[in-house]
PDB file of C-alpha atoms in Angstrom:
ATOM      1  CA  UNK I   1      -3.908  -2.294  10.715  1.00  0.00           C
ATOM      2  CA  UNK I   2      -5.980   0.259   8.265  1.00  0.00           C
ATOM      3  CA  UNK I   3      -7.678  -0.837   5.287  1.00  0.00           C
ATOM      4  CA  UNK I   4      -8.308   1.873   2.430  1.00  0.00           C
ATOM      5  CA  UNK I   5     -10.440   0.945  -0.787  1.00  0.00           C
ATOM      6  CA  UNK I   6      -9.643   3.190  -3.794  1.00  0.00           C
ATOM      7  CA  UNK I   7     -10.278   4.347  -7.083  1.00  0.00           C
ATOM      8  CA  UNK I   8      -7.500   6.151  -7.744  1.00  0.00           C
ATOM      9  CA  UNK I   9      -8.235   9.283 -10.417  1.00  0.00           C
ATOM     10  CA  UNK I  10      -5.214   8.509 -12.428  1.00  0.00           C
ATOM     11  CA  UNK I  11      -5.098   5.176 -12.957  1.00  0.00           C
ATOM     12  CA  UNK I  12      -8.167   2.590 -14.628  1.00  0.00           C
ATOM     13  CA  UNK I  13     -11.648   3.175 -13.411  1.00  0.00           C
ATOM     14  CA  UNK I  14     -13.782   0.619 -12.346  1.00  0.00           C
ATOM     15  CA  UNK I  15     -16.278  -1.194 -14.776  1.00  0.00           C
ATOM     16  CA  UNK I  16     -19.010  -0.143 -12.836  1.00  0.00           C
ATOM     17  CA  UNK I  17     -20.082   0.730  -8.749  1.00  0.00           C
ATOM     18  CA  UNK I  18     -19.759  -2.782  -7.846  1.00  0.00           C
ATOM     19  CA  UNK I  19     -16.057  -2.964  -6.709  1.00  0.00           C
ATOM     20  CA  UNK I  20     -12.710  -0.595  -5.472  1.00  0.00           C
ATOM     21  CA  UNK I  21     -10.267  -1.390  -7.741  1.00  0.00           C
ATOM     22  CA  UNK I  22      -7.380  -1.259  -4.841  1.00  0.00           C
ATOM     23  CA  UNK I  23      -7.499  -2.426  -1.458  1.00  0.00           C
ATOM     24  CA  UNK I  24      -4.571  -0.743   0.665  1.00  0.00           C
ATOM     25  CA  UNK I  25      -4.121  -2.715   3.917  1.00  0.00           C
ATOM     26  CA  UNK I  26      -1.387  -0.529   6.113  1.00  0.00           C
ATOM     27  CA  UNK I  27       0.644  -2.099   8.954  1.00  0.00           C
ATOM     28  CA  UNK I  28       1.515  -0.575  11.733  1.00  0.00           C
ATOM     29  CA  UNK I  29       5.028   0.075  10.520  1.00  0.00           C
ATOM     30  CA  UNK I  30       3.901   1.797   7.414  1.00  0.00           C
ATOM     31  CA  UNK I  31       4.472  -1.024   4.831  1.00  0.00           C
ATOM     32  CA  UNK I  32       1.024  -1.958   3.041  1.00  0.00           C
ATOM     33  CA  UNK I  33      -0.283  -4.729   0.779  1.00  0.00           C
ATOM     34  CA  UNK I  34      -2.379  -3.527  -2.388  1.00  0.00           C
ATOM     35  CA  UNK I  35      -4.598  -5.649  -3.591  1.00  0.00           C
ATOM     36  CA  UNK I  36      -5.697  -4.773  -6.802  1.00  0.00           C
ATOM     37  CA  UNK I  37      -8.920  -5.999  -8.343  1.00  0.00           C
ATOM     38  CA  UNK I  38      -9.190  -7.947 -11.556  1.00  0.00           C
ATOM     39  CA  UNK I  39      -8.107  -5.852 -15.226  1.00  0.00           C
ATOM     40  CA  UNK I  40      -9.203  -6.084 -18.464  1.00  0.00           C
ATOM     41  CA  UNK I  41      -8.182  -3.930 -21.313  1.00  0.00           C
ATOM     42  CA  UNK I  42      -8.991  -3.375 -25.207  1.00  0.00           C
ATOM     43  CA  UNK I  43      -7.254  -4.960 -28.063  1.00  0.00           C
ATOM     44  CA  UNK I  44      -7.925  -7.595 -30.446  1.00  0.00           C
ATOM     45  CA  UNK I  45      -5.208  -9.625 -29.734  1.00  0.00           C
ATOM     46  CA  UNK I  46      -4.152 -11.673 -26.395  1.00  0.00           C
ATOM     47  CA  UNK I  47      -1.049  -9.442 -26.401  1.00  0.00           C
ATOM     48  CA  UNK I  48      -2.637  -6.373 -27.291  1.00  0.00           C
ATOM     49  CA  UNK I  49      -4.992  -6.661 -23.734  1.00  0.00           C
ATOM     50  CA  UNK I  50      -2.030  -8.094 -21.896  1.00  0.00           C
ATOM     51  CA  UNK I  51      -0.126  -4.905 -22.379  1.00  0.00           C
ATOM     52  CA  UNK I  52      -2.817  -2.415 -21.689  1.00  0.00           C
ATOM     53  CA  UNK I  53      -3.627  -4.594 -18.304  1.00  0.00           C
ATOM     54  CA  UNK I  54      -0.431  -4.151 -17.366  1.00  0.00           C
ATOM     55  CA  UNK I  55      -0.181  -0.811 -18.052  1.00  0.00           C
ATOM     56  CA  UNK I  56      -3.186  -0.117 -16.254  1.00  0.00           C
ATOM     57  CA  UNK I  57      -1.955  -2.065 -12.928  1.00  0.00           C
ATOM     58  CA  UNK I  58       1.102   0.050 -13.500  1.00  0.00           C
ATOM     59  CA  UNK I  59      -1.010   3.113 -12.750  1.00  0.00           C
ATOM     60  CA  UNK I  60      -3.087   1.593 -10.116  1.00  0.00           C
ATOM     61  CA  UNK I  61      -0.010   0.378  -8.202  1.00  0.00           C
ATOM     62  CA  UNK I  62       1.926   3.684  -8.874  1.00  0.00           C
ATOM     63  CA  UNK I  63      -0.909   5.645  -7.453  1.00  0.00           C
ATOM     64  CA  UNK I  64       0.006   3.976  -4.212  1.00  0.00           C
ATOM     65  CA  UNK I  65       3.611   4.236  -4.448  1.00  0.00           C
ATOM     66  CA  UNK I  66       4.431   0.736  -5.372  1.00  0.00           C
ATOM     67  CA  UNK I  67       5.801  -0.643  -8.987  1.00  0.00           C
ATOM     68  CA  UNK I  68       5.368  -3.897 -11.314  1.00  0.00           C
ATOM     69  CA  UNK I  69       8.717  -4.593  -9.434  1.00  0.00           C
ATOM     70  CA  UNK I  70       6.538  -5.385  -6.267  1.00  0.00           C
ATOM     71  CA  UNK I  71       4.357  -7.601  -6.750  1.00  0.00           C
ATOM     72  CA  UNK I  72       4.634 -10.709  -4.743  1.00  0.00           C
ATOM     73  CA  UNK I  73       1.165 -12.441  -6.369  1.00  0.00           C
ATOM     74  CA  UNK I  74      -0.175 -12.948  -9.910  1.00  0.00           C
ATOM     75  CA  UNK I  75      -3.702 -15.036 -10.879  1.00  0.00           C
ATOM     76  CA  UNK I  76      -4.346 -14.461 -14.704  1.00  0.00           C
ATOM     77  CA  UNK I  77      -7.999 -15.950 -15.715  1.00  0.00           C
ATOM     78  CA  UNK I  78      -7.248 -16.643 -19.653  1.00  0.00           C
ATOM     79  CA  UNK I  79     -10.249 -17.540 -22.121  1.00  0.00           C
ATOM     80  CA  UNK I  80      -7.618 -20.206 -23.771  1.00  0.00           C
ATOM     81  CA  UNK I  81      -5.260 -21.719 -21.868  1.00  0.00           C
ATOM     82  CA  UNK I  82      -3.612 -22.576 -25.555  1.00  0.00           C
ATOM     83  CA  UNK I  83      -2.546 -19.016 -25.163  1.00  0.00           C
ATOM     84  CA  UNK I  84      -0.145 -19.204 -22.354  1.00  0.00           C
ATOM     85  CA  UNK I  85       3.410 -19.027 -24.280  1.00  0.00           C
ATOM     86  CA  UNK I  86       1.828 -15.381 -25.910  1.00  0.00           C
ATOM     87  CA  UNK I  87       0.726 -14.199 -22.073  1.00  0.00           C
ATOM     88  CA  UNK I  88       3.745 -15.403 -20.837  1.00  0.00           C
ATOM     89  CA  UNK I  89       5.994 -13.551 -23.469  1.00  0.00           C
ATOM     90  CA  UNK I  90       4.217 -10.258 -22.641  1.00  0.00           C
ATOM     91  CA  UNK I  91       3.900 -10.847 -19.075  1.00  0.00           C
ATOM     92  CA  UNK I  92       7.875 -11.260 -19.143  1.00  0.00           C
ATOM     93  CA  UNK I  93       8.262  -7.449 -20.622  1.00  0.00           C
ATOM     94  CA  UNK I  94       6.418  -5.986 -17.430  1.00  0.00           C
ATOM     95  CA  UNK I  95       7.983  -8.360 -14.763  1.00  0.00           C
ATOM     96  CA  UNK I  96      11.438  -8.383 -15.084  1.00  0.00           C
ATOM     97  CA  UNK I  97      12.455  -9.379 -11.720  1.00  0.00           C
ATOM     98  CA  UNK I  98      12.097 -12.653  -9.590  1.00  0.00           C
ATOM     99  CA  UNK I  99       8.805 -13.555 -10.892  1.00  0.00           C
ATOM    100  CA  UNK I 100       5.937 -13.250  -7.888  1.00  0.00           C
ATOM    101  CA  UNK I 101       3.914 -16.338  -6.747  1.00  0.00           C
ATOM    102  CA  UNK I 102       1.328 -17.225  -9.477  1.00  0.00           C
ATOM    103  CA  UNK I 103      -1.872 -19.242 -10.362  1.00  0.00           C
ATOM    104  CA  UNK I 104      -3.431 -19.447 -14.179  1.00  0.00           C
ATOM    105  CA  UNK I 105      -6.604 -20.441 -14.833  1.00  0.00           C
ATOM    106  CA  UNK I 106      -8.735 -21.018 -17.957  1.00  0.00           C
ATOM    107  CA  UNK I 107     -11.881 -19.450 -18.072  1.00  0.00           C
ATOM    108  CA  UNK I 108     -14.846 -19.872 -20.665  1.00  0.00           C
ATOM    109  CA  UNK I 109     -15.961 -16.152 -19.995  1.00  0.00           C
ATOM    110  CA  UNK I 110     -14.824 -13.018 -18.151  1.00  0.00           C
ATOM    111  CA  UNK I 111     -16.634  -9.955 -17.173  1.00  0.00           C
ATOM    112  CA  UNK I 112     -16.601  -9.104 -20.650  1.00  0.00           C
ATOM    113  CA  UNK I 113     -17.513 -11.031 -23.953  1.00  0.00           C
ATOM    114  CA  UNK I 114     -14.521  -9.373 -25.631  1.00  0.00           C
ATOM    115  CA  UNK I 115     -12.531  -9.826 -23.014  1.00  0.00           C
ATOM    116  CA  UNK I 116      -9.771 -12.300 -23.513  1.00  0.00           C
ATOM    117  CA  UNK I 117      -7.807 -12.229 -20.265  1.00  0.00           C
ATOM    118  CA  UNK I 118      -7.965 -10.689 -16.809  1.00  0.00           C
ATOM    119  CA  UNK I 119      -5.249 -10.117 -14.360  1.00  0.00           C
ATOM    120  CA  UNK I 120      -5.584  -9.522 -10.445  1.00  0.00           C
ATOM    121  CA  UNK I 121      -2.648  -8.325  -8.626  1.00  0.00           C
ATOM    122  CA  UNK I 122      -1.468  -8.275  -4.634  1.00  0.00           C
ATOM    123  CA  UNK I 123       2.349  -5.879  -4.389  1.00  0.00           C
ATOM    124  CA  UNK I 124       3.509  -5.264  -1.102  1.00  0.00           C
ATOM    125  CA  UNK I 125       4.848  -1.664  -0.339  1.00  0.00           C
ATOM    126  CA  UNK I 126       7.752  -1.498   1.832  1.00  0.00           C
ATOM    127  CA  UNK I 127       7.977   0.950   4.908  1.00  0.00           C
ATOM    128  CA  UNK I 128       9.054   4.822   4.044  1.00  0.00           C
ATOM    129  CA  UNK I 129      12.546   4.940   5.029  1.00  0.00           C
TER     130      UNK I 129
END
């Protein structure tokens, strides 16, 4: 087993040096787990950071050859839990599959005063072919 932390150029930079913002762990058969570290994005509204969080662990994921489509594990940390239906709603235009595992949590502050939501990700990549 390998395990590669990453910033990945193209995709969301971290918030500061504390953290990678993936953690590739590579079997021996070539498949891999991503973990990806917590998002936030800018927006006013709920759904304007839920989109740009998921676009942004679009890019992370992509950068390791792995889509939306495979992630197997969701936690979203919201700052009102009243605002599930809205997450849920946007969350259902980025995963349009068999939804992953999931946990949500309410939280009464993120990294970020402005921040109202923050999404961590785990996607497992299969094996090249």
């Amino acid at each position: 087993m390998k395990v590669t932390l990453d910033n990945p150029a193209d995709a969301p930079q971290p918030a500061g040096p504390y953290y990678s913002q993936v953690a590739r762990v590579e079997h021996h058969d070539g498949s891999a787990l991503l973990f990806v570290s917590g998002q936030i994005a800018e927006g006013v509204t709920l759904a304007e950071q839920t989109r740009g969080i998921f676009e942004g662990l679009d890019a992370l994921l992509r950068a390791h050859g792995a889509t939306l489509a495979d992630v197997i594990n969701i936690r979203s940390y919201l700052t009102d839990i009243g605002e599930l239906q809205e997450y849920g709603s946007v969350r259902r235009e980025f995963l349009t599959g068999t939804p992953p595992t999931s946990m949500t949590f309410e939280a009464s502050r993120l990294f970020r005063p402005e921040a109202r939501i923050e999404i961590e990700v785990v996607a497992a990549v299969p094996a090249p072919e």
